[in-house]
């Protein structure tokens, strides 16, 4: 059963990216300008998914509605007029889509975002951060100018720091990548300094505040924090469930056992998981790989870099009964690596 749509506030916080995700979708992001062959490959994979969904529906004696089929979104830092014209990509400005967003025919269910053409608005900031060169530099400058408590700033910085870490792991960096790392360094130091100062201020305030006032203040703050976190968690739960339902059809209890803990992932880890899941085939082998990927991300989030012993544990983990797996995942935050291994 498909859950309700994510809270509007969650979708709104993602701007244009959130709008792209309001219907079933497959995202294909490219670091460099997408090529003709890459678009053909993406579309081929999309139609393979459709064929598999049709086979599953026929086997289960049900009908797939057009609205249930995912839309392919190609995210590219630049797109030449030749490429756009060659595929006959067309803008759709009359239906509230912004400049830089292009569509193929209705039944081809393929769209392209040319990031360098997006207008410089807060709504497009998430996507422009994924651009290159001048576009990405401008997006970082706009991010820096946001208030420190702005929700978009924190989420976007998580994404950028993840990108920074991936770039720094490369042995040979392009000039643009070096410039990006240099641009992010002061932002990172600024955020760390703000966190230290906030901790210091909160410590002083806590020492001064006493009695009923302290309880009231902490209660209000805790309520706000829990409300924001709950909305974000519910949104990610719904996105993950709908994403896997579109890709694999009916989900067994092993899949759903992972949903509560995966829904609490930071935005960067959650997005990375979705990207990797979207690359899997939609057959039984892909379903098994998806379960292994969920288990891998859960263990990596809990223990950091996975040693061989934990990697070898993944098949045993997803072989548990749904009840045993659910119980183990509830206990996982309190278990050490040795305690977890001792259970198998």
PDB file of C-alpha atoms in Angstrom, residues 104-110:
ATOM      1  CA  UNK A 104      10.014  14.794 -24.364  1.00  0.00           C
ATOM      2  CA  UNK A 105       6.584  13.588 -25.533  1.00  0.00           C
ATOM      3  CA  UNK A 106       4.018  12.551 -22.923  1.00  0.00           C
ATOM      4  CA  UNK A 107       4.461   8.805 -23.383  1.00  0.00           C
ATOM      5  CA  UNK A 108       8.252   8.940 -23.533  1.00  0.00           C
ATOM      6  CA  UNK A 109       8.199  10.036 -19.870  1.00  0.00           C
ATOM      7  CA  UNK A 110      11.656  11.627 -20.018  1.00  0.00           C
TER       8      UNK A 110
END
